[in-house]
């Protein structure tokens, strides 16, 4: 009987320690996220996203790894080390920003034209049924219509976050008018 009580006490203490440890890890991760967000805001950046350029941007090459920054001055900017990626683009100049799968892109006439011109090509087909997502970003700069296509740099990224952030910024811009 005493052994059973000792075992139960040890199990309870182990569970409490495990929960406490898990909570501590969650708290540390949350603090890191908050610190990162504060650091971004100190640089006037609302959010940053690591992408791979697949085509369309006038100052980027195919497969360039870039950082898309959504800034507090209601612009977006592409960052690439040691490369002039052009000026900041006012969010009001964005004419389109969509997240699409490969099959959705292939059914889009405008983007299919980009494919036909050889600006961008998809890699080998994946054998899984999960389709990768692509960010379609269109804007006007110096009276020129520009259509760009990006894919996520890391599998865990959610490209929908970019569209959501841009929607929020546009709503806030319109509300302040």
PDB file of C-alpha atoms in Angstrom:
ATOM      1  CA  UNK A   1       0.000   0.000   0.000  1.00  0.00           C
ATOM      2  CA  UNK A   2       2.803   2.432   0.865  1.00  0.00           C
ATOM      3  CA  UNK A   3       4.569   1.631  -2.397  1.00  0.00           C
ATOM      4  CA  UNK A   4       1.378   2.408  -4.327  1.00  0.00           C
ATOM      5  CA  UNK A   5       1.051   5.763  -2.556  1.00  0.00           C
ATOM      6  CA  UNK A   6       4.708   6.599  -3.293  1.00  0.00           C
ATOM      7  CA  UNK A   7       4.225   5.672  -6.969  1.00  0.00           C
ATOM      8  CA  UNK A   8       1.094   7.825  -7.190  1.00  0.00           C
ATOM      9  CA  UNK A   9       2.869  10.772  -5.549  1.00  0.00           C
ATOM     10  CA  UNK A  10       5.851  10.377  -7.916  1.00  0.00           C
ATOM     11  CA  UNK A  11       3.490  10.274 -10.925  1.00  0.00           C
ATOM     12  CA  UNK A  12       1.617  13.369  -9.769  1.00  0.00           C
ATOM     13  CA  UNK A  13       4.865  15.271  -9.168  1.00  0.00           C
ATOM     14  CA  UNK A  14       6.148  14.172 -12.607  1.00  0.00           C
ATOM     15  CA  UNK A  15       2.965  15.387 -14.295  1.00  0.00           C
ATOM     16  CA  UNK A  16       3.155  18.733 -12.501  1.00  0.00           C
ATOM     17  CA  UNK A  17       6.814  19.173 -13.500  1.00  0.00           C
ATOM     18  CA  UNK A  18       6.067  18.220 -17.121  1.00  0.00           C
ATOM     19  CA  UNK A  19       3.170  20.689 -17.340  1.00  0.00           C
ATOM     20  CA  UNK A  20       5.244  23.419 -15.750  1.00  0.00           C
ATOM     21  CA  UNK A  21       8.121  22.741 -18.138  1.00  0.00           C
ATOM     22  CA  UNK A  22       5.799  22.768 -21.161  1.00  0.00           C
ATOM     23  CA  UNK A  23       4.241  26.050 -20.036  1.00  0.00           C
ATOM     24  CA  UNK A  24       7.699  27.543 -19.544  1.00  0.00           C
ATOM     25  CA  UNK A  25       8.651  26.589 -23.117  1.00  0.00           C
ATOM     26  CA  UNK A  26       5.407  28.129 -24.429  1.00  0.00           C
ATOM     27  CA  UNK A  27       6.054  31.296 -22.421  1.00  0.00           C
ATOM     28  CA  UNK A  28       9.624  31.545 -23.773  1.00  0.00           C
ATOM     29  CA  UNK A  29       8.407  31.077 -27.350  1.00  0.00           C
ATOM     30  CA  UNK A  30       5.712  33.709 -26.838  1.00  0.00           C
ATOM     31  CA  UNK A  31       8.300  36.150 -25.450  1.00  0.00           C
ATOM     32  CA  UNK A  32      10.550  35.546 -28.474  1.00  0.00           C
ATOM     33  CA  UNK A  33       7.657  36.266 -30.840  1.00  0.00           C
ATOM     34  CA  UNK A  34       6.752  39.438 -28.928  1.00  0.00           C
ATOM     35  CA  UNK A  35      10.388  40.611 -28.929  1.00  0.00           C
ATOM     36  CA  UNK A  36      10.656  39.936 -32.678  1.00  0.00           C
ATOM     37  CA  UNK A  37       7.448  41.901 -33.327  1.00  0.00           C
ATOM     38  CA  UNK A  38       8.728  44.813 -31.201  1.00  0.00           C
ATOM     39  CA  UNK A  39      12.024  44.772 -33.093  1.00  0.00           C
ATOM     40  CA  UNK A  40      10.151  44.860 -36.427  1.00  0.00           C
ATOM     41  CA  UNK A  41       7.995  47.779 -35.289  1.00  0.00           C
ATOM     42  CA  UNK A  42      11.115  49.651 -34.167  1.00  0.00           C
ATOM     43  CA  UNK A  43      12.201  49.428 -37.828  1.00  0.00           C
ATOM     44  CA  UNK A  44       8.718  50.554 -38.996  1.00  0.00           C
ATOM     45  CA  UNK A  45       7.839  47.079 -40.270  1.00  0.00           C
ATOM     46  CA  UNK A  46       4.431  45.506 -39.604  1.00  0.00           C
ATOM     47  CA  UNK A  47       5.435  42.066 -40.855  1.00  0.00           C
ATOM     48  CA  UNK A  48       8.202  40.283 -42.752  1.00  0.00           C
ATOM     49  CA  UNK A  49       7.903  37.204 -44.947  1.00  0.00           C
ATOM     50  CA  UNK A  50      10.639  35.080 -46.507  1.00  0.00           C
ATOM     51  CA  UNK A  51       9.784  34.246 -50.127  1.00  0.00           C
ATOM     52  CA  UNK A  52      11.310  32.880 -53.310  1.00  0.00           C
ATOM     53  CA  UNK A  53      10.753  35.021 -56.393  1.00  0.00           C
ATOM     54  CA  UNK A  54       9.535  32.974 -59.345  1.00  0.00           C
ATOM     55  CA  UNK A  55       9.038  35.732 -61.864  1.00  0.00           C
ATOM     56  CA  UNK A  56       7.741  39.145 -62.792  1.00  0.00           C
ATOM     57  CA  UNK A  57       9.616  41.551 -60.493  1.00  0.00           C
ATOM     58  CA  UNK A  58      11.764  43.881 -62.614  1.00  0.00           C
ATOM     59  CA  UNK A  59      14.744  43.895 -60.245  1.00  0.00           C
ATOM     60  CA  UNK A  60      14.808  40.276 -59.111  1.00  0.00           C
ATOM     61  CA  UNK A  61      16.000  37.095 -60.770  1.00  0.00           C
ATOM     62  CA  UNK A  62      14.100  33.813 -60.823  1.00  0.00           C
ATOM     63  CA  UNK A  63      14.674  31.861 -57.575  1.00  0.00           C
ATOM     64  CA  UNK A  64      16.030  34.888 -55.696  1.00  0.00           C
ATOM     65  CA  UNK A  65      15.410  34.594 -51.968  1.00  0.00           C
ATOM     66  CA  UNK A  66      13.778  37.797 -50.792  1.00  0.00           C
ATOM     67  CA  UNK A  67      12.114  39.293 -47.761  1.00  0.00           C
ATOM     68  CA  UNK A  68       8.759  40.976 -48.314  1.00  0.00           C
ATOM     69  CA  UNK A  69       8.257  43.731 -45.765  1.00  0.00           C
ATOM     70  CA  UNK A  70       4.889  45.324 -45.073  1.00  0.00           C
ATOM     71  CA  UNK A  71       5.774  48.682 -43.549  1.00  0.00           C
ATOM     72  CA  UNK A  72       4.019  51.071 -41.182  1.00  0.00           C
ATOM     73  CA  UNK A  73       4.110  53.854 -43.799  1.00  0.00           C
ATOM     74  CA  UNK A  74       1.608  51.788 -45.849  1.00  0.00           C
ATOM     75  CA  UNK A  75       4.141  50.477 -48.340  1.00  0.00           C
ATOM     76  CA  UNK A  76       5.681  47.147 -49.183  1.00  0.00           C
ATOM     77  CA  UNK A  77       9.324  46.578 -49.966  1.00  0.00           C
ATOM     78  CA  UNK A  78      11.354  43.641 -51.177  1.00  0.00           C
ATOM     79  CA  UNK A  79      14.716  43.139 -49.464  1.00  0.00           C
ATOM     80  CA  UNK A  80      17.532  41.156 -51.013  1.00  0.00           C
ATOM     81  CA  UNK A  81      21.096  41.360 -49.783  1.00  0.00           C
ATOM     82  CA  UNK A  82      23.332  43.561 -51.954  1.00  0.00           C
ATOM     83  CA  UNK A  83      20.588  44.105 -54.539  1.00  0.00           C
ATOM     84  CA  UNK A  84      18.578  47.166 -55.500  1.00  0.00           C
ATOM     85  CA  UNK A  85      15.014  45.877 -55.518  1.00  0.00           C
ATOM     86  CA  UNK A  86      13.475  49.197 -56.489  1.00  0.00           C
ATOM     87  CA  UNK A  87      11.606  51.671 -54.368  1.00  0.00           C
ATOM     88  CA  UNK A  88       8.917  51.019 -51.807  1.00  0.00           C
ATOM     89  CA  UNK A  89       5.529  50.284 -53.345  1.00  0.00           C
ATOM     90  CA  UNK A  90       2.520  52.077 -51.841  1.00  0.00           C
ATOM     91  CA  UNK A  91      -0.105  49.565 -50.757  1.00  0.00           C
ATOM     92  CA  UNK A  92      -2.647  51.717 -52.595  1.00  0.00           C
ATOM     93  CA  UNK A  93      -0.806  50.758 -55.828  1.00  0.00           C
ATOM     94  CA  UNK A  94      -1.482  47.058 -55.254  1.00  0.00           C
ATOM     95  CA  UNK A  95      -4.061  45.873 -57.745  1.00  0.00           C
ATOM     96  CA  UNK A  96      -4.061  42.235 -56.728  1.00  0.00           C
ATOM     97  CA  UNK A  97      -2.682  39.959 -54.046  1.00  0.00           C
ATOM     98  CA  UNK A  98      -3.872  36.378 -54.032  1.00  0.00           C
ATOM     99  CA  UNK A  99      -2.708  33.064 -52.683  1.00  0.00           C
ATOM    100  CA  UNK A 100      -3.248  30.319 -55.253  1.00  0.00           C
ATOM    101  CA  UNK A 101      -2.294  26.718 -55.888  1.00  0.00           C
ATOM    102  CA  UNK A 102      -0.461  25.588 -59.012  1.00  0.00           C
ATOM    103  CA  UNK A 103      -3.648  24.326 -60.677  1.00  0.00           C
ATOM    104  CA  UNK A 104      -5.438  27.621 -59.926  1.00  0.00           C
ATOM    105  CA  UNK A 105      -2.546  29.543 -61.476  1.00  0.00           C
ATOM    106  CA  UNK A 106      -2.599  27.403 -64.605  1.00  0.00           C
ATOM    107  CA  UNK A 107      -6.295  28.186 -65.102  1.00  0.00           C
ATOM    108  CA  UNK A 108      -5.663  31.939 -64.783  1.00  0.00           C
ATOM    109  CA  UNK A 109      -5.290  33.481 -68.253  1.00  0.00           C
ATOM    110  CA  UNK A 110      -3.017  36.353 -67.184  1.00  0.00           C
ATOM    111  CA  UNK A 111      -0.676  34.127 -65.215  1.00  0.00           C
ATOM    112  CA  UNK A 112      -0.717  31.464 -67.922  1.00  0.00           C
ATOM    113  CA  UNK A 113       0.560  34.161 -70.269  1.00  0.00           C
ATOM    114  CA  UNK A 114       3.457  34.718 -67.849  1.00  0.00           C
ATOM    115  CA  UNK A 115       4.187  31.009 -68.003  1.00  0.00           C
ATOM    116  CA  UNK A 116       4.049  30.991 -71.799  1.00  0.00           C
ATOM    117  CA  UNK A 117       6.537  33.854 -71.962  1.00  0.00           C
ATOM    118  CA  UNK A 118       8.981  31.741 -70.005  1.00  0.00           C
ATOM    119  CA  UNK A 119       9.240  34.092 -67.043  1.00  0.00           C
ATOM    120  CA  UNK A 120       8.557  31.256 -64.673  1.00  0.00           C
ATOM    121  CA  UNK A 121       8.182  27.507 -64.701  1.00  0.00           C
ATOM    122  CA  UNK A 122       7.009  25.106 -62.055  1.00  0.00           C
ATOM    123  CA  UNK A 123       9.372  22.374 -60.942  1.00  0.00           C
ATOM    124  CA  UNK A 124       8.595  18.698 -61.146  1.00  0.00           C
ATOM    125  CA  UNK A 125       5.107  17.709 -60.088  1.00  0.00           C
ATOM    126  CA  UNK A 126       4.783  16.607 -56.507  1.00  0.00           C
ATOM    127  CA  UNK A 127       3.531  13.108 -55.894  1.00  0.00           C
ATOM    128  CA  UNK A 128       1.508  14.112 -52.865  1.00  0.00           C
ATOM    129  CA  UNK A 129      -1.968  15.564 -53.200  1.00  0.00           C
ATOM    130  CA  UNK A 130      -1.046  18.659 -51.197  1.00  0.00           C
ATOM    131  CA  UNK A 131      -0.392  21.520 -53.591  1.00  0.00           C
ATOM    132  CA  UNK A 132       2.067  24.243 -52.734  1.00  0.00           C
ATOM    133  CA  UNK A 133       0.778  27.781 -52.485  1.00  0.00           C
ATOM    134  CA  UNK A 134       1.979  30.784 -54.441  1.00  0.00           C
ATOM    135  CA  UNK A 135       1.600  34.490 -53.775  1.00  0.00           C
ATOM    136  CA  UNK A 136       0.424  36.488 -56.773  1.00  0.00           C
ATOM    137  CA  UNK A 137       1.228  40.159 -56.290  1.00  0.00           C
ATOM    138  CA  UNK A 138       0.273  42.761 -58.901  1.00  0.00           C
ATOM    139  CA  UNK A 139       0.917  46.467 -58.649  1.00  0.00           C
ATOM    140  CA  UNK A 140       1.448  49.627 -60.663  1.00  0.00           C
ATOM    141  CA  UNK A 141       4.814  51.357 -60.495  1.00  0.00           C
ATOM    142  CA  UNK A 142       5.692  54.362 -62.659  1.00  0.00           C
ATOM    143  CA  UNK A 143       2.543  53.682 -64.734  1.00  0.00           C
ATOM    144  CA  UNK A 144       3.699  50.114 -65.471  1.00  0.00           C
ATOM    145  CA  UNK A 145       1.573  47.087 -64.507  1.00  0.00           C
ATOM    146  CA  UNK A 146       3.750  44.481 -62.808  1.00  0.00           C
ATOM    147  CA  UNK A 147       2.665  40.906 -62.002  1.00  0.00           C
ATOM    148  CA  UNK A 148       4.931  38.920 -59.667  1.00  0.00           C
ATOM    149  CA  UNK A 149       4.789  35.345 -58.468  1.00  0.00           C
ATOM    150  CA  UNK A 150       6.412  34.098 -55.267  1.00  0.00           C
ATOM    151  CA  UNK A 151       6.438  30.879 -53.335  1.00  0.00           C
ATOM    152  CA  UNK A 152       7.071  30.390 -49.681  1.00  0.00           C
ATOM    153  CA  UNK A 153      10.641  29.815 -48.619  1.00  0.00           C
ATOM    154  CA  UNK A 154       9.809  27.486 -45.732  1.00  0.00           C
ATOM    155  CA  UNK A 155       7.067  24.842 -45.572  1.00  0.00           C
ATOM    156  CA  UNK A 156       5.610  26.146 -42.313  1.00  0.00           C
ATOM    157  CA  UNK A 157       4.869  29.590 -43.740  1.00  0.00           C
ATOM    158  CA  UNK A 158       1.285  30.627 -44.337  1.00  0.00           C
ATOM    159  CA  UNK A 159       1.068  32.901 -47.355  1.00  0.00           C
ATOM    160  CA  UNK A 160      -2.492  33.750 -46.379  1.00  0.00           C
ATOM    161  CA  UNK A 161      -0.995  35.820 -43.540  1.00  0.00           C
ATOM    162  CA  UNK A 162       0.383  38.239 -46.137  1.00  0.00           C
ATOM    163  CA  UNK A 163      -3.023  38.727 -47.768  1.00  0.00           C
ATOM    164  CA  UNK A 164      -4.661  39.144 -44.355  1.00  0.00           C
ATOM    165  CA  UNK A 165      -2.123  41.764 -43.274  1.00  0.00           C
ATOM    166  CA  UNK A 166      -2.511  43.669 -46.554  1.00  0.00           C
ATOM    167  CA  UNK A 167      -6.312  43.564 -46.188  1.00  0.00           C
ATOM    168  CA  UNK A 168      -6.045  44.921 -42.637  1.00  0.00           C
ATOM    169  CA  UNK A 169      -3.722  47.746 -43.699  1.00  0.00           C
ATOM    170  CA  UNK A 170      -6.009  48.679 -46.618  1.00  0.00           C
ATOM    171  CA  UNK A 171      -9.042  48.738 -44.298  1.00  0.00           C
ATOM    172  CA  UNK A 172      -7.145  50.984 -41.866  1.00  0.00           C
ATOM    173  CA  UNK A 173      -6.063  53.295 -44.706  1.00  0.00           C
ATOM    174  CA  UNK A 174      -9.665  53.629 -45.910  1.00  0.00           C
ATOM    175  CA  UNK A 175     -10.950  54.171 -42.371  1.00  0.00           C
ATOM    176  CA  UNK A 176      -8.516  57.042 -41.818  1.00  0.00           C
ATOM    177  CA  UNK A 177      -9.654  58.939 -44.946  1.00  0.00           C
TER     178      UNK A 177
END
